Amino acid sequence: MPFSPWPLLGASIMRLSLLISLFAVGSLSAQGFTPEEAVKRMQLPEGFTAKAVATEPMIRQPLSISFDEKGRMWVLQYLQYPNPAGLKAVKQDQYLRTVWDKVPEPPPKGPKGLDRITICYEPDAEGRFTKSKDFVSGLNLATGFCIGGGGVYVVQPPYLLFYPDKDHDDVPDGDPEVCLAGFGMEDSHSYANSLQWGPDGWLYGAHGSTVTAKIKNPANLKEELEFQQGIWRYHPKTKQFELFAEGGGNTYGLDFDKHGQCIAGTNFGGSAMLHHVQGAYYVKGFSKHGPLHNPHTYGYFEHVPYKNFKGGHVTCGGIVYQADAYPKEFHDQYIAANLLSNAIYWHKMTPKGSTFTAEHGGDLLVGNDTWFRPVDCFLGPDGSVYVADWYDKRAAHLDPIDNWDKTNGRIYKIEYKSEPS
């Protein structure tokens, strides 16, 4: 890491803190509450229950989850965070944007990291997965994945990769195909993320704020598209890449409603979501990230207007609930994690003209545990919402010391059972 800006005394304290942190991480495992204790502390509405379906040591540092056609749960374990393996920092600015000494080659030639995509299967009578196996390991700050097209798409900046598995034996058929290159790497808190199939057959992803993408057009390598915040998409058959919408904050998580409208999370306080429309431009932190890249925008759209906002400013991993296992008031509403409030909230969305307004609908899960760090929600095959819990005392990333607790992580299932009439 770059030299500390602290004076000598501050640097000495910083080194002492590092030694203490390393000793603590090395001597303790599964800090905080056990999964069983954590579940007992959770507060849910009447009729709802939560259960841990995958925990440490099977799963650690879960970042994203998905399900395949067999009902197996796939989990991206983000163990390499916060810095890429095999690279050295050359310089860093006040926003933690880092210049690295080189651009890594794609797998398998590039440096191997600790990240992995793990398949969890064979649930017991309580729904807890009893077995697991890795589909791929050695990933280096992989921030999203999506199953489909005869394999698995993985975003590992600067690349969008495709691991073929045409025989469905859970082993990649060979080295990954590089679909795209040029996603920004300056800040791992803002990497391209949240791969999701759109209703139009395109593969969609979000892009954060403090990294700059410079994507070469696969159809014309002389063309380069530069942007920071926004929603992007890639067509697997035509190999076409587009910036779907620019702006919107440090986005993590996106989903589509039943009409194909794109809804994404945000780190802007006072609102929980953006409604991204193709070709539109949205508010950015202009003083920090610069202007919109199209000089002829002449304005931008704001977040979805919101009433009675509750919680911290980071709303992430949200989904539009499109199943019937929950009561009707949840149908077509936005369920999302609030990282800083240690909670899962649901947000009532009301159509208004060509867009929406929103308000706080209620608490779905309150952790009552400062270590509960929900980062992703996903709709399971039975209509229940599954939650990826990073589980860590620490949430802020401003301290460059890597003292995150990498011994634990949980996946919870939120079930609903109505009382018999």
Short mmCIF file of N, CA and C in Angstrom, two decimals, residues 75-213:
data_model
loop_
_atom_site.label_atom_id
_atom_site.label_comp_id
_atom_site.label_asym_id
_atom_site.label_seq_id
_atom_site.Cartn_x
_atom_site.Cartn_y
_atom_site.Cartn_z
N VAL A 75 -22.59 -19.83 -4.70
CA VAL A 75 -22.15 -18.71 -3.86
C VAL A 75 -20.79 -18.23 -4.32
N LEU A 76 -20.67 -16.93 -4.50
CA LEU A 76 -19.37 -16.32 -4.78
C LEU A 76 -18.74 -15.93 -3.45
N GLN A 77 -17.60 -16.54 -3.12
CA GLN A 77 -16.87 -16.23 -1.89
C GLN A 77 -15.77 -15.23 -2.23
N TYR A 78 -15.90 -14.04 -1.64
CA TYR A 78 -15.05 -12.89 -1.99
C TYR A 78 -13.89 -12.80 -0.99
N LEU A 79 -13.03 -13.81 -0.99
CA LEU A 79 -11.99 -13.93 0.03
C LEU A 79 -10.74 -13.11 -0.27
N GLN A 80 -10.55 -12.70 -1.52
CA GLN A 80 -9.36 -11.93 -1.87
C GLN A 80 -9.48 -10.48 -1.46
N TYR A 81 -10.68 -9.98 -1.29
CA TYR A 81 -10.92 -8.58 -0.92
C TYR A 81 -10.06 -8.17 0.29
N PRO A 82 -9.48 -6.94 0.31
CA PRO A 82 -9.82 -5.80 -0.55
C PRO A 82 -8.85 -5.52 -1.70
N ASN A 83 -7.70 -6.20 -1.77
CA ASN A 83 -6.71 -5.87 -2.79
C ASN A 83 -6.44 -7.05 -3.70
N PRO A 84 -6.20 -6.80 -4.99
CA PRO A 84 -5.92 -7.90 -5.91
C PRO A 84 -4.59 -8.56 -5.61
N ALA A 85 -4.54 -9.86 -5.84
CA ALA A 85 -3.28 -10.59 -5.68
C ALA A 85 -2.34 -10.29 -6.84
N GLY A 86 -1.05 -10.28 -6.54
CA GLY A 86 -0.05 -10.17 -7.58
C GLY A 86 0.22 -8.79 -8.13
N LEU A 87 -0.43 -7.77 -7.57
CA LEU A 87 -0.22 -6.40 -8.04
C LEU A 87 0.34 -5.54 -6.91
N LYS A 88 1.05 -4.50 -7.28
CA LYS A 88 1.62 -3.56 -6.31
C LYS A 88 1.06 -2.17 -6.56
N ALA A 89 0.71 -1.50 -5.47
CA ALA A 89 0.18 -0.14 -5.58
C ALA A 89 1.31 0.83 -5.90
N VAL A 90 1.08 1.66 -6.93
CA VAL A 90 2.06 2.67 -7.31
C VAL A 90 1.75 3.99 -6.62
N LYS A 91 0.47 4.37 -6.62
CA LYS A 91 0.05 5.58 -5.93
C LYS A 91 -1.44 5.50 -5.64
N GLN A 92 -1.89 6.36 -4.74
CA GLN A 92 -3.30 6.35 -4.33
C GLN A 92 -3.71 7.77 -4.01
N ASP A 93 -4.94 8.15 -4.41
CA ASP A 93 -5.40 9.51 -4.14
C ASP A 93 -6.26 9.53 -2.88
N GLN A 94 -6.84 10.70 -2.59
CA GLN A 94 -7.60 10.87 -1.35
C GLN A 94 -8.89 10.09 -1.33
N TYR A 95 -9.32 9.58 -2.46
CA TYR A 95 -10.54 8.79 -2.53
C TYR A 95 -10.25 7.28 -2.57
N LEU A 96 -9.01 6.90 -2.25
CA LEU A 96 -8.56 5.50 -2.26
C LEU A 96 -8.51 4.90 -3.66
N ARG A 97 -8.50 5.76 -4.67
CA ARG A 97 -8.32 5.25 -6.03
C ARG A 97 -6.84 4.94 -6.24
N THR A 98 -6.56 3.70 -6.58
CA THR A 98 -5.19 3.19 -6.63
C THR A 98 -4.75 2.93 -8.05
N VAL A 99 -3.54 3.32 -8.36
CA VAL A 99 -2.90 2.97 -9.62
C VAL A 99 -2.01 1.76 -9.34
N TRP A 100 -2.25 0.66 -10.07
CA TRP A 100 -1.47 -0.56 -9.88
C TRP A 100 -0.31 -0.61 -10.86
N ASP A 101 0.65 -1.46 -10.57
CA ASP A 101 1.86 -1.50 -11.38
C ASP A 101 1.65 -2.15 -12.74
N LYS A 102 0.54 -2.86 -12.92
CA LYS A 102 0.31 -3.52 -14.21
C LYS A 102 -1.15 -3.91 -14.31
N VAL A 103 -1.55 -4.27 -15.52
CA VAL A 103 -2.87 -4.85 -15.76
C VAL A 103 -2.70 -6.36 -15.76
N PRO A 104 -3.37 -7.08 -14.89
CA PRO A 104 -3.18 -8.52 -14.82
C PRO A 104 -3.72 -9.22 -16.06
N GLU A 105 -3.09 -10.31 -16.42
CA GLU A 105 -3.62 -11.13 -17.51
C GLU A 105 -4.84 -11.89 -17.00
N PRO A 106 -5.72 -12.30 -17.91
CA PRO A 106 -6.90 -13.05 -17.48
C PRO A 106 -6.50 -14.46 -17.01
N PRO A 107 -7.36 -15.12 -16.27
CA PRO A 107 -7.09 -16.52 -15.88
C PRO A 107 -6.96 -17.39 -17.13
N PRO A 108 -6.10 -18.41 -17.07
CA PRO A 108 -5.33 -18.86 -15.91
C PRO A 108 -3.93 -18.26 -15.82
N LYS A 109 -3.58 -17.34 -16.73
CA LYS A 109 -2.22 -16.79 -16.75
C LYS A 109 -2.00 -15.75 -15.66
N GLY A 110 -3.03 -14.99 -15.33
CA GLY A 110 -2.89 -13.93 -14.35
C GLY A 110 -2.69 -14.46 -12.95
N PRO A 111 -2.38 -13.55 -12.00
CA PRO A 111 -2.17 -13.98 -10.61
C PRO A 111 -3.43 -14.61 -10.03
N LYS A 112 -3.24 -15.67 -9.27
CA LYS A 112 -4.36 -16.38 -8.67
C LYS A 112 -4.71 -15.75 -7.32
N GLY A 113 -5.99 -15.52 -7.12
CA GLY A 113 -6.48 -14.99 -5.86
C GLY A 113 -7.18 -16.06 -5.04
N LEU A 114 -7.88 -15.64 -4.02
CA LEU A 114 -8.53 -16.56 -3.08
C LEU A 114 -10.02 -16.73 -3.35
N ASP A 115 -10.57 -15.95 -4.28
CA ASP A 115 -12.01 -16.01 -4.52
C ASP A 115 -12.39 -17.32 -5.20
N ARG A 116 -13.64 -17.73 -4.97
CA ARG A 116 -14.11 -18.98 -5.56
C ARG A 116 -15.62 -18.96 -5.70
N ILE A 117 -16.12 -19.73 -6.65
CA ILE A 117 -17.55 -19.92 -6.80
C ILE A 117 -17.86 -21.35 -6.38
N THR A 118 -18.71 -21.47 -5.37
CA THR A 118 -18.97 -22.74 -4.71
C THR A 118 -20.42 -23.15 -4.90
N ILE A 119 -20.64 -24.43 -5.20
CA ILE A 119 -21.98 -24.99 -5.35
C ILE A 119 -22.36 -25.70 -4.06
N CYS A 120 -23.47 -25.30 -3.45
CA CYS A 120 -23.97 -25.94 -2.24
C CYS A 120 -25.17 -26.82 -2.61
N TYR A 121 -25.21 -28.05 -2.10
CA TYR A 121 -26.26 -28.97 -2.52
C TYR A 121 -26.58 -29.96 -1.39
N GLU A 122 -27.55 -30.83 -1.66
CA GLU A 122 -28.06 -31.82 -0.72
C GLU A 122 -28.47 -31.19 0.61
N PRO A 123 -29.57 -30.42 0.60
CA PRO A 123 -30.06 -29.86 1.86
C PRO A 123 -30.65 -30.96 2.74
N ASP A 124 -30.52 -30.79 4.06
CA ASP A 124 -31.10 -31.74 4.99
C ASP A 124 -32.56 -31.40 5.24
N ALA A 125 -33.17 -32.07 6.21
CA ALA A 125 -34.60 -31.87 6.48
C ALA A 125 -34.90 -30.45 6.91
N GLU A 126 -33.91 -29.75 7.44
CA GLU A 126 -34.10 -28.37 7.87
C GLU A 126 -33.76 -27.36 6.79
N GLY A 127 -33.36 -27.85 5.62
CA GLY A 127 -33.02 -26.96 4.52
C GLY A 127 -31.59 -26.49 4.50
N ARG A 128 -30.77 -27.00 5.41
CA ARG A 128 -29.37 -26.59 5.47
C ARG A 128 -28.56 -27.45 4.50
N PHE A 129 -27.78 -26.80 3.63
CA PHE A 129 -26.99 -27.52 2.66
C PHE A 129 -25.86 -28.29 3.36
N THR A 130 -25.71 -29.55 2.99
CA THR A 130 -24.76 -30.42 3.69
C THR A 130 -23.48 -30.67 2.91
N LYS A 131 -23.49 -30.40 1.60
CA LYS A 131 -22.31 -30.65 0.79
C LYS A 131 -22.02 -29.45 -0.09
N SER A 132 -20.77 -29.34 -0.48
CA SER A 132 -20.38 -28.25 -1.38
C SER A 132 -19.18 -28.66 -2.21
N LYS A 133 -19.03 -27.99 -3.35
CA LYS A 133 -17.87 -28.19 -4.20
C LYS A 133 -17.64 -26.91 -4.98
N ASP A 134 -16.40 -26.66 -5.31
CA ASP A 134 -16.05 -25.46 -6.05
C ASP A 134 -16.21 -25.68 -7.55
N PHE A 135 -16.89 -24.76 -8.21
CA PHE A 135 -16.93 -24.76 -9.67
C PHE A 135 -15.62 -24.21 -10.21
N VAL A 136 -15.15 -23.11 -9.62
CA VAL A 136 -13.88 -22.53 -10.02
C VAL A 136 -13.28 -21.84 -8.80
N SER A 137 -11.97 -21.91 -8.67
CA SER A 137 -11.27 -21.24 -7.59
C SER A 137 -10.10 -20.46 -8.18
N GLY A 138 -9.36 -19.77 -7.32
CA GLY A 138 -8.23 -18.98 -7.80
C GLY A 138 -8.62 -17.67 -8.45
N LEU A 139 -9.88 -17.27 -8.30
CA LEU A 139 -10.32 -15.99 -8.85
C LEU A 139 -9.73 -14.83 -8.06
N ASN A 140 -9.57 -13.70 -8.72
CA ASN A 140 -8.84 -12.58 -8.14
C ASN A 140 -9.71 -11.33 -8.12
N LEU A 141 -10.46 -11.14 -7.06
CA LEU A 141 -11.44 -10.06 -6.92
C LEU A 141 -12.54 -10.19 -7.98
N ALA A 142 -13.19 -11.34 -7.97
CA ALA A 142 -14.37 -11.56 -8.82
C ALA A 142 -15.58 -11.01 -8.08
N THR A 143 -16.38 -10.19 -8.75
CA THR A 143 -17.44 -9.45 -8.07
C THR A 143 -18.84 -9.77 -8.54
N GLY A 144 -18.99 -10.75 -9.41
CA GLY A 144 -20.32 -11.13 -9.84
C GLY A 144 -20.25 -12.33 -10.76
N PHE A 145 -21.37 -13.08 -10.82
CA PHE A 145 -21.43 -14.22 -11.72
C PHE A 145 -22.87 -14.44 -12.14
N CYS A 146 -23.05 -15.16 -13.24
CA CYS A 146 -24.38 -15.45 -13.74
C CYS A 146 -24.33 -16.77 -14.50
N ILE A 147 -25.25 -17.67 -14.19
CA ILE A 147 -25.31 -18.99 -14.82
C ILE A 147 -26.15 -18.91 -16.09
N GLY A 148 -25.68 -19.54 -17.17
CA GLY A 148 -26.47 -19.55 -18.40
C GLY A 148 -25.61 -19.65 -19.63
N GLY A 149 -26.24 -19.97 -20.75
CA GLY A 149 -25.53 -20.04 -22.02
C GLY A 149 -24.55 -21.18 -22.10
N GLY A 150 -24.77 -22.25 -21.33
CA GLY A 150 -23.85 -23.37 -21.37
C GLY A 150 -22.61 -23.16 -20.54
N GLY A 151 -22.72 -22.36 -19.49
CA GLY A 151 -21.58 -22.11 -18.62
C GLY A 151 -21.89 -21.05 -17.59
N VAL A 152 -20.85 -20.37 -17.16
CA VAL A 152 -21.00 -19.35 -16.12
C VAL A 152 -20.22 -18.10 -16.53
N TYR A 153 -20.90 -16.96 -16.52
CA TYR A 153 -20.25 -15.68 -16.75
C TYR A 153 -19.74 -15.14 -15.41
N VAL A 154 -18.53 -14.61 -15.43
CA VAL A 154 -17.90 -14.08 -14.22
C VAL A 154 -17.31 -12.72 -14.54
N VAL A 155 -17.61 -11.73 -13.72
CA VAL A 155 -16.94 -10.44 -13.87
C VAL A 155 -15.81 -10.37 -12.85
N GLN A 156 -14.61 -10.30 -13.37
CA GLN A 156 -13.39 -10.14 -12.57
C GLN A 156 -12.59 -9.02 -13.21
N PRO A 157 -12.83 -7.77 -12.79
CA PRO A 157 -12.17 -6.64 -13.45
C PRO A 157 -10.66 -6.86 -13.56
N PRO A 158 -10.13 -6.54 -14.73
CA PRO A 158 -10.76 -5.75 -15.79
C PRO A 158 -11.58 -6.55 -16.80
N TYR A 159 -11.91 -7.82 -16.50
CA TYR A 159 -12.48 -8.70 -17.51
C TYR A 159 -13.90 -9.16 -17.19
N LEU A 160 -14.67 -9.40 -18.26
CA LEU A 160 -15.86 -10.23 -18.18
C LEU A 160 -15.49 -11.55 -18.81
N LEU A 161 -15.59 -12.64 -18.04
CA LEU A 161 -15.14 -13.95 -18.46
C LEU A 161 -16.33 -14.90 -18.64
N PHE A 162 -16.15 -15.90 -19.48
CA PHE A 162 -17.14 -16.96 -19.63
C PHE A 162 -16.45 -18.30 -19.47
N TYR A 163 -16.89 -19.06 -18.45
CA TYR A 163 -16.37 -20.40 -18.21
C TYR A 163 -17.35 -21.41 -18.82
N PRO A 164 -17.01 -22.03 -19.93
CA PRO A 164 -17.95 -22.98 -20.55
C PRO A 164 -18.07 -24.27 -19.73
N ASP A 165 -19.26 -24.82 -19.69
CA ASP A 165 -19.50 -26.11 -19.05
C ASP A 165 -20.67 -26.76 -19.78
N LYS A 166 -20.44 -27.10 -21.04
CA LYS A 166 -21.52 -27.60 -21.90
C LYS A 166 -22.02 -28.97 -21.48
N ASP A 167 -21.17 -29.77 -20.82
CA ASP A 167 -21.62 -31.09 -20.39
C ASP A 167 -22.22 -31.07 -18.98
N HIS A 168 -22.25 -29.89 -18.35
CA HIS A 168 -22.89 -29.69 -17.04
C HIS A 168 -22.34 -30.65 -15.98
N ASP A 169 -21.02 -30.84 -16.00
CA ASP A 169 -20.41 -31.70 -14.98
C ASP A 169 -19.80 -30.87 -13.84
N ASP A 170 -20.09 -29.57 -13.82
CA ASP A 170 -19.61 -28.66 -12.78
C ASP A 170 -18.10 -28.47 -12.81
N VAL A 171 -17.50 -28.73 -13.97
CA VAL A 171 -16.08 -28.49 -14.18
C VAL A 171 -15.94 -27.70 -15.47
N PRO A 172 -15.32 -26.53 -15.45
CA PRO A 172 -15.16 -25.77 -16.69
C PRO A 172 -14.51 -26.61 -17.78
N ASP A 173 -15.00 -26.47 -19.01
CA ASP A 173 -14.49 -27.25 -20.14
C ASP A 173 -13.08 -26.84 -20.55
N GLY A 174 -12.66 -25.68 -20.12
CA GLY A 174 -11.32 -25.20 -20.47
C GLY A 174 -11.11 -23.82 -19.89
N ASP A 175 -10.11 -23.13 -20.40
CA ASP A 175 -9.83 -21.77 -19.94
C ASP A 175 -11.00 -20.86 -20.28
N PRO A 176 -11.20 -19.82 -19.50
CA PRO A 176 -12.33 -18.93 -19.76
C PRO A 176 -12.12 -18.10 -21.01
N GLU A 177 -13.23 -17.81 -21.67
CA GLU A 177 -13.23 -16.87 -22.80
C GLU A 177 -13.28 -15.46 -22.25
N VAL A 178 -12.47 -14.57 -22.78
CA VAL A 178 -12.51 -13.16 -22.39
C VAL A 178 -13.54 -12.47 -23.28
N CYS A 179 -14.67 -12.12 -22.70
CA CYS A 179 -15.74 -11.47 -23.46
C CYS A 179 -15.52 -9.96 -23.57
N LEU A 180 -15.06 -9.36 -22.47
CA LEU A 180 -14.81 -7.92 -22.43
C LEU A 180 -13.56 -7.65 -21.61
N ALA A 181 -12.92 -6.54 -21.87
CA ALA A 181 -11.77 -6.09 -21.08
C ALA A 181 -11.86 -4.58 -20.93
N GLY A 182 -11.41 -4.09 -19.78
CA GLY A 182 -11.35 -2.65 -19.58
C GLY A 182 -12.13 -2.13 -18.39
N PHE A 183 -12.75 -2.99 -17.59
CA PHE A 183 -13.43 -2.50 -16.39
C PHE A 183 -12.39 -1.96 -15.41
N GLY A 184 -12.75 -0.88 -14.71
CA GLY A 184 -11.82 -0.21 -13.83
C GLY A 184 -11.42 -1.04 -12.62
N MET A 185 -10.18 -0.78 -12.12
CA MET A 185 -9.64 -1.53 -11.00
C MET A 185 -9.12 -0.64 -9.88
N GLU A 186 -9.42 0.65 -9.92
CA GLU A 186 -8.81 1.57 -8.97
C GLU A 186 -9.30 1.38 -7.53
N ASP A 187 -10.49 0.84 -7.36
CA ASP A 187 -11.08 0.74 -6.03
C ASP A 187 -12.02 -0.47 -5.99
N SER A 188 -11.66 -1.47 -5.19
CA SER A 188 -12.44 -2.71 -5.17
C SER A 188 -13.82 -2.52 -4.55
N HIS A 189 -14.10 -1.37 -3.96
CA HIS A 189 -15.44 -1.09 -3.42
C HIS A 189 -16.39 -0.59 -4.49
N SER A 190 -15.87 -0.45 -5.72
CA SER A 190 -16.68 0.11 -6.80
C SER A 190 -16.58 -0.71 -8.08
N TYR A 191 -16.10 -1.93 -7.97
CA TYR A 191 -15.91 -2.75 -9.17
C TYR A 191 -17.24 -3.02 -9.89
N ALA A 192 -17.13 -3.36 -11.17
CA ALA A 192 -18.29 -3.87 -11.91
C ALA A 192 -18.83 -5.08 -11.17
N ASN A 193 -20.15 -5.23 -11.12
CA ASN A 193 -20.73 -6.24 -10.23
C ASN A 193 -22.14 -6.61 -10.68
N SER A 194 -22.74 -7.55 -9.93
CA SER A 194 -24.17 -7.87 -9.99
C SER A 194 -24.63 -8.29 -11.38
N LEU A 195 -24.01 -9.33 -11.93
CA LEU A 195 -24.45 -9.85 -13.22
C LEU A 195 -25.87 -10.40 -13.12
N GLN A 196 -26.67 -10.11 -14.13
CA GLN A 196 -28.09 -10.48 -14.11
C GLN A 196 -28.59 -10.59 -15.55
N TRP A 197 -29.32 -11.66 -15.85
CA TRP A 197 -29.94 -11.76 -17.16
C TRP A 197 -31.12 -10.81 -17.24
N GLY A 198 -31.18 -10.05 -18.33
CA GLY A 198 -32.33 -9.19 -18.56
C GLY A 198 -33.41 -9.93 -19.31
N PRO A 199 -34.62 -9.41 -19.33
CA PRO A 199 -35.72 -10.06 -20.04
C PRO A 199 -35.54 -10.07 -21.55
N ASP A 200 -34.56 -9.30 -22.04
CA ASP A 200 -34.30 -9.21 -23.48
C ASP A 200 -33.16 -10.12 -23.93
N GLY A 201 -32.63 -10.96 -23.03
CA GLY A 201 -31.55 -11.86 -23.40
C GLY A 201 -30.16 -11.28 -23.28
N TRP A 202 -30.05 -10.01 -22.88
CA TRP A 202 -28.76 -9.40 -22.63
C TRP A 202 -28.31 -9.74 -21.21
N LEU A 203 -27.00 -9.72 -21.01
CA LEU A 203 -26.42 -9.88 -19.69
C LEU A 203 -26.13 -8.49 -19.14
N TYR A 204 -26.76 -8.15 -18.01
CA TYR A 204 -26.63 -6.82 -17.43
C TYR A 204 -25.69 -6.84 -16.23
N GLY A 205 -25.08 -5.70 -15.96
CA GLY A 205 -24.24 -5.53 -14.78
C GLY A 205 -24.26 -4.10 -14.32
N ALA A 206 -23.90 -3.92 -13.05
CA ALA A 206 -23.76 -2.57 -12.48
C ALA A 206 -22.29 -2.17 -12.48
N HIS A 207 -22.05 -0.89 -12.29
CA HIS A 207 -20.68 -0.37 -12.24
C HIS A 207 -20.62 0.73 -11.21
N GLY A 208 -19.61 0.68 -10.35
CA GLY A 208 -19.49 1.62 -9.25
C GLY A 208 -18.90 2.95 -9.63
N SER A 209 -18.56 3.73 -8.59
CA SER A 209 -18.27 5.15 -8.80
C SER A 209 -16.80 5.50 -8.89
N THR A 210 -15.95 4.91 -8.06
CA THR A 210 -14.56 5.37 -8.01
C THR A 210 -13.63 4.52 -8.87
N VAL A 211 -14.16 3.92 -9.90
CA VAL A 211 -13.34 3.27 -10.92
C VAL A 211 -13.82 3.74 -12.29
N THR A 212 -12.94 3.76 -13.24
CA THR A 212 -13.27 4.21 -14.59
C THR A 212 -13.10 3.05 -15.57
N ALA A 213 -14.18 2.71 -16.25
CA ALA A 213 -14.14 1.66 -17.27
C ALA A 213 -13.74 2.27 -18.61
#
